[in-house]
């Protein structure tokens, strides 16, 4: 295959055979796929292209499902609370009231009711089982001996009677067809059925070269309400709640030696959102389910392989038990991972997974409307512009770490009115192939900056928090991950447990002097070496970024003096701890941040409202180093560049007055740097991803690490970036903006200027 | 005395006898006082005016203090934290490091060191006494066996060697004189000295008719730092920390049967700020001290009385143990309470105290510069305008509840260049006398709205939180108290304990039907009557307003199902619960607000970030009722009037979707009303006091109570207010703005129009 073909998956469409083959030629496709709602004709499948076929193994089995209504997937739900009035010693609750009854049906089998619980939420205590009963005929729970003006809820199990993705498409597009039910492979009976069905399917699809599993068995959690004013009651792209069943819970108890209750899932009606720190029980249950999904998933993959087909999995966005960064993931035996991408962090998520083939499904999909209902391939849409905008987010990530393939999805015929789009994709795919080739010639040049992002989930949730950027934009960390995805630095994701268990390697350097920072060090060298084995030796910078109490900040994990002392030691010996928003936040503590000694700032929960605040001057030299970029007009003053949106957090205060303040808002420091031994604590009130803030972050990383400001292979305009590949001597310069740019890059061979058109990529051998 | 004289206290000044007597005549003074830094000559004291003499009983005794250095007032302090490095198994801490050494001296007596404590703040544990020692010679604490990278602090006792008010004046005015030391009446020896001194003083001041105690013995807490960048390390106008001593603590243990520790005061370095809920130990210690202050204070008052003098106390702002709303306050036997006022809530604080004479000290003081260093009686100052602005805040409160006297303070000669000011005071004093007379003819007309402000301190902190408005502006409640201070409603302040202990009277009315809201009520009437005795029967509206965890919201008090159930019952039977900012906030709970069932809104701590949000429409009818006032252009749309500054709180959400939304910001409800049985829950994200928001609050109170919109004796312009006195048939209309206003008032005899000059008061008989 020539340089200009291959590595691209085209969505084919029966009835548009000519178009399919034309575009396959134009875009240099080597694979043709089907999509939801399309089929491929023989005219397409017999032309020698590779053929992907899409399978969602747990739906489209309504006939079997109707015969086995107890084998549907389930979930715990909590009834809406009902308050007892003065005379209401007896309350009656209809559990499903308020939920979308087309999605759920109460599971009122004896097996299920064992797991139900009733709570007095006002007193925060469980109601004894002797005081309540479920009446199957009326569908009501009756609670006796209620306390007046206390509020009661029922935790119960419900079957999912409409598979949610299908439900969403059905409702959105006003389809008129049978509701698809999700079947649960937890029972042997169901697995036997699915295994046979899949074997038959492989027999019936000889032309298929790749089975594309639309993930495995369990969806993320999406609970609908009956009121259109709150249809999407709950949406968590990382939650395991839709995997429960009496059998799963019974199996869990046998395996883990303790029983889970409904309340372990319901958690006062709040459930356990992925953005909060997981509990031990939650992690146990996830592991239990992850092992189950991998175990049976492997059986299906083996069948595909037996039929000479490859098995790829489509991971969008975290279909349950299929996390690519779980240590169990390689056991699936998948040949490829396909990830739909809007953002750079999603490209890195895909690129870093341990699998042979990494493929990105680009946006926009070939659908009439896109995200939020705006037109794409219909009147008023500009799919070429959309494609360019998504591409510049993804492109910078691919400069750092490559993937193997790109692809599109949807209805190919929709491209017919949009020749601009066709040309844009041609350009993108060509650019992609060139970038891929650069990586093949050796790695990309990276600054000597090794970053660990520290949060409760660690590597399991590398790059993604859960879901897409637009679903998680309220979390500081996704902005940071997105910025990091294209920066010339090393990035990994670690958990608090990683630090405590000492899974990190020995430190490589401390201070230059033997006694760190000139202070006497009384312990002997052997002790130090032994200790360092447990420290973050191969990390230069740790980033902890999130709201207090969240999984991204860490919550109670910080109430551990061992963790704090280890990190303080690491910083003291030269590490850099960057905290953003409410890092290391702990309630009822001296300073509000467990790492306050390092950061030099604290978070007041109101207990310090009578305490004085240190006045400060802006450290202009440091602020200029971080905010100002040569040759740009995006200079910043003490209050920070307008583009670098650092919010005012009135509860932030300087602890010892020694932090350098780089920016302030309304008199409150919003960006600080604090010396701590040989290391530093850096604090920012927030981070909002854009070109300028991304460059500010890079400047900060370089300044904190102590690198000289003048580095090779950094552009001088924040709207542009570059990547240098020493193996081939090639320099890629990209324009991440919609306007023309001139940018200069210092290289080993002198400074080189580039004129770039909007969105343009230029590749020069230097 | 004619109507135009009396009820006014003039600050006299020796050397300006003519001016003193002229202004006494012009302003109709009946009393002349001295001030800090002024004396009265015989020419003044012998003219037949009443004479106030100022006494601060605990300072100006340096000779005695030097002989008794162990009898100075003391406080607990916490050393700044010091972190142990790798080799630092031994740490050395200088306790006073970072504090202003002119204010404090370490008390290193054996008696004192008994109460010292050392803490490992990283591990949050006390260090055993065997592991640390204080070296008096070096002034250092040595701590052994420190854990590397843990942070340590020392709690210690320090003497106050410079009385803080004197220190402030000294430093601010660059005085060059001896530092005054505060002596502590806790020992009999000191009390004997003070008693004799005061007796001698009474003997020596036969012309004095009123002894004006500049409060009693203990100052609010004001801890200075040694660094000018953080001079005021801590300022709490309500704290008792400056009353401690080994003897006080020993006495406490004898009386209460348990010992207090230094950490009970230090609280991880945060101390116990008045704005946070008090602990049981804190309340015990306050009671203990309050009784002591009242006990010895009474002895001094008795001496004054024995000499035929009256005893007034100057309460500014909460000199310790002198809270006018403590049940112990009447035991002092004071004849009068003097309160300096900037605001209406301070006028109400004074007016409501149980004492014969209530006097307000107006601002501005006759000083060259005022608050924040801006000129008043010096070039560039406009003291007449200042006086008018303060007066319009105070005036509206005095229309609701009268005081007996006004007064001024400072250096009278400074008025000489400001004839406008002299005229302004003439007008204010005349207005005041008229208003006072109206009250004497019978009470003011009030709407049938009885409000209880609910917080942790209850009536002890009626009206004030602690300190002036400008010191507490960051707390929502002070804005509400200030608005309420001039509204035609009844207001009281209650604690959670008041509700739990059932100290409130029986309810007067519930719904019109016997079964509340048409629901069957199973309990019999006797049970109901018994229960109602414990309820808030004589209250129509409860307001709970503050930040989560604060004393004003309530903190852990809300983790009490009995409290919640009692309040829910009260609302269900017709009460109105208004929550502002983070009312009834409880962490780790179902909805974030304990009163969420009533309010219909909750507060998300991050655990609900994946939960759906109810969409809503603005209830325009309700919004118009509350926001729009007849005849004004200050209409509001769905997002609330610009003048009614309701902040966006992104974590607020509708719980059941049933709340009426009166205003939103950025898609988040910021003002809601929720039906609950016969009652209502009202929620506002915040409240910022100004004329428009004050009128909005009145409209809200009327609407929530179910009063007709068209009420008598309400002006139709929010910049104006009025008060009607049925006894005399007089209507007072006031202009609270700096511009001319036309306003109309509906009365029993028809609507009357008024044209008002800026700041003007008009009194008409109707």
PDB file of C-alpha atoms in Angstrom, chain B residues 98-181:
ATOM      1  CA  UNK B  98       5.283  35.128  64.604  1.00  0.00           C
ATOM      2  CA  UNK B  99       3.289  36.946  67.313  1.00  0.00           C
ATOM      3  CA  UNK B 100       3.625  40.630  68.200  1.00  0.00           C
ATOM      4  CA  UNK B 101       5.983  40.484  71.158  1.00  0.00           C
ATOM      5  CA  UNK B 102       4.875  43.913  72.355  1.00  0.00           C
ATOM      6  CA  UNK B 103       1.435  42.422  72.930  1.00  0.00           C
ATOM      7  CA  UNK B 104       2.340  39.077  74.498  1.00  0.00           C
ATOM      8  CA  UNK B 105       4.809  37.542  76.923  1.00  0.00           C
ATOM      9  CA  UNK B 106       4.982  33.764  77.445  1.00  0.00           C
ATOM     10  CA  UNK B 107       3.570  32.692  80.811  1.00  0.00           C
ATOM     11  CA  UNK B 108       6.065  30.016  81.698  1.00  0.00           C
ATOM     12  CA  UNK B 109       5.089  29.516  85.326  1.00  0.00           C
ATOM     13  CA  UNK B 110       4.601  25.942  86.445  1.00  0.00           C
ATOM     14  CA  UNK B 111       0.917  26.733  86.852  1.00  0.00           C
ATOM     15  CA  UNK B 112       0.766  27.745  83.225  1.00  0.00           C
ATOM     16  CA  UNK B 113       2.843  24.931  81.727  1.00  0.00           C
ATOM     17  CA  UNK B 114       0.404  22.428  83.226  1.00  0.00           C
ATOM     18  CA  UNK B 115      -2.017  23.677  80.555  1.00  0.00           C
ATOM     19  CA  UNK B 116       0.377  23.642  77.614  1.00  0.00           C
ATOM     20  CA  UNK B 117       0.040  20.949  74.959  1.00  0.00           C
ATOM     21  CA  UNK B 118       2.099  19.860  71.981  1.00  0.00           C
ATOM     22  CA  UNK B 119       0.441  18.384  68.896  1.00  0.00           C
ATOM     23  CA  UNK B 120       1.509  16.417  65.882  1.00  0.00           C
ATOM     24  CA  UNK B 121      -0.875  18.197  63.506  1.00  0.00           C
ATOM     25  CA  UNK B 122      -0.192  15.862  60.594  1.00  0.00           C
ATOM     26  CA  UNK B 123      -1.273  12.816  62.571  1.00  0.00           C
ATOM     27  CA  UNK B 124      -3.775  14.920  64.558  1.00  0.00           C
ATOM     28  CA  UNK B 125      -2.586  13.538  67.921  1.00  0.00           C
ATOM     29  CA  UNK B 126      -1.209  15.076  71.085  1.00  0.00           C
ATOM     30  CA  UNK B 127       2.458  14.479  71.835  1.00  0.00           C
ATOM     31  CA  UNK B 128       2.967  12.899  75.214  1.00  0.00           C
ATOM     32  CA  UNK B 129       4.278  15.343  77.813  1.00  0.00           C
ATOM     33  CA  UNK B 130       7.269  13.085  78.418  1.00  0.00           C
ATOM     34  CA  UNK B 131       8.479  13.904  74.911  1.00  0.00           C
ATOM     35  CA  UNK B 132       8.706  17.670  75.175  1.00  0.00           C
ATOM     36  CA  UNK B 133      10.113  20.266  77.527  1.00  0.00           C
ATOM     37  CA  UNK B 134      10.202  24.034  77.818  1.00  0.00           C
ATOM     38  CA  UNK B 135      13.505  25.761  78.449  1.00  0.00           C
ATOM     39  CA  UNK B 136      12.766  29.046  80.206  1.00  0.00           C
ATOM     40  CA  UNK B 137      16.259  30.400  79.585  1.00  0.00           C
ATOM     41  CA  UNK B 138      16.072  30.046  75.821  1.00  0.00           C
ATOM     42  CA  UNK B 139      12.300  30.422  75.578  1.00  0.00           C
ATOM     43  CA  UNK B 140      12.130  27.266  73.463  1.00  0.00           C
ATOM     44  CA  UNK B 141      10.140  24.060  73.487  1.00  0.00           C
ATOM     45  CA  UNK B 142      12.106  20.966  72.516  1.00  0.00           C
ATOM     46  CA  UNK B 143      10.131  18.030  71.082  1.00  0.00           C
ATOM     47  CA  UNK B 144      11.718  14.589  70.883  1.00  0.00           C
ATOM     48  CA  UNK B 145      10.972  11.556  68.718  1.00  0.00           C
ATOM     49  CA  UNK B 146       9.362  13.597  65.957  1.00  0.00           C
ATOM     50  CA  UNK B 147       8.046  11.769  62.915  1.00  0.00           C
ATOM     51  CA  UNK B 148       9.745  12.987  59.729  1.00  0.00           C
ATOM     52  CA  UNK B 149       7.597  15.332  57.661  1.00  0.00           C
ATOM     53  CA  UNK B 150       4.971  15.683  60.342  1.00  0.00           C
ATOM     54  CA  UNK B 151       4.098  19.182  61.474  1.00  0.00           C
ATOM     55  CA  UNK B 152       4.179  20.170  65.180  1.00  0.00           C
ATOM     56  CA  UNK B 153       2.697  22.996  67.219  1.00  0.00           C
ATOM     57  CA  UNK B 154       2.780  24.121  70.849  1.00  0.00           C
ATOM     58  CA  UNK B 155      -0.304  25.425  72.664  1.00  0.00           C
ATOM     59  CA  UNK B 156       0.833  27.805  75.388  1.00  0.00           C
ATOM     60  CA  UNK B 157      -0.368  30.566  77.661  1.00  0.00           C
ATOM     61  CA  UNK B 158       0.742  34.142  77.158  1.00  0.00           C
ATOM     62  CA  UNK B 159       0.233  37.262  79.223  1.00  0.00           C
ATOM     63  CA  UNK B 160      -1.218  40.287  77.503  1.00  0.00           C
ATOM     64  CA  UNK B 161       1.300  43.033  78.188  1.00  0.00           C
ATOM     65  CA  UNK B 162      -0.405  45.727  76.138  1.00  0.00           C
ATOM     66  CA  UNK B 163      -4.132  46.364  76.362  1.00  0.00           C
ATOM     67  CA  UNK B 164      -5.277  46.042  72.802  1.00  0.00           C
ATOM     68  CA  UNK B 165      -7.513  49.098  72.315  1.00  0.00           C
ATOM     69  CA  UNK B 166      -4.850  51.275  73.812  1.00  0.00           C
ATOM     70  CA  UNK B 167      -2.292  49.469  71.654  1.00  0.00           C
ATOM     71  CA  UNK B 168      -4.301  50.168  68.518  1.00  0.00           C
ATOM     72  CA  UNK B 169      -4.705  53.877  69.296  1.00  0.00           C
ATOM     73  CA  UNK B 170      -1.065  54.097  70.303  1.00  0.00           C
ATOM     74  CA  UNK B 171       0.282  52.476  67.159  1.00  0.00           C
ATOM     75  CA  UNK B 172      -2.168  54.197  64.834  1.00  0.00           C
ATOM     76  CA  UNK B 173      -1.473  57.668  66.249  1.00  0.00           C
ATOM     77  CA  UNK B 174       2.241  57.099  66.855  1.00  0.00           C
ATOM     78  CA  UNK B 175       1.885  57.917  70.526  1.00  0.00           C
ATOM     79  CA  UNK B 176       4.984  58.014  72.653  1.00  0.00           C
ATOM     80  CA  UNK B 177       3.876  56.914  76.096  1.00  0.00           C
ATOM     81  CA  UNK B 178       3.863  53.920  78.343  1.00  0.00           C
ATOM     82  CA  UNK B 179       2.001  50.829  77.158  1.00  0.00           C
ATOM     83  CA  UNK B 180      -1.084  50.212  79.288  1.00  0.00           C
ATOM     84  CA  UNK B 181      -1.382  46.683  80.647  1.00  0.00           C
TER      85      UNK B 181
END
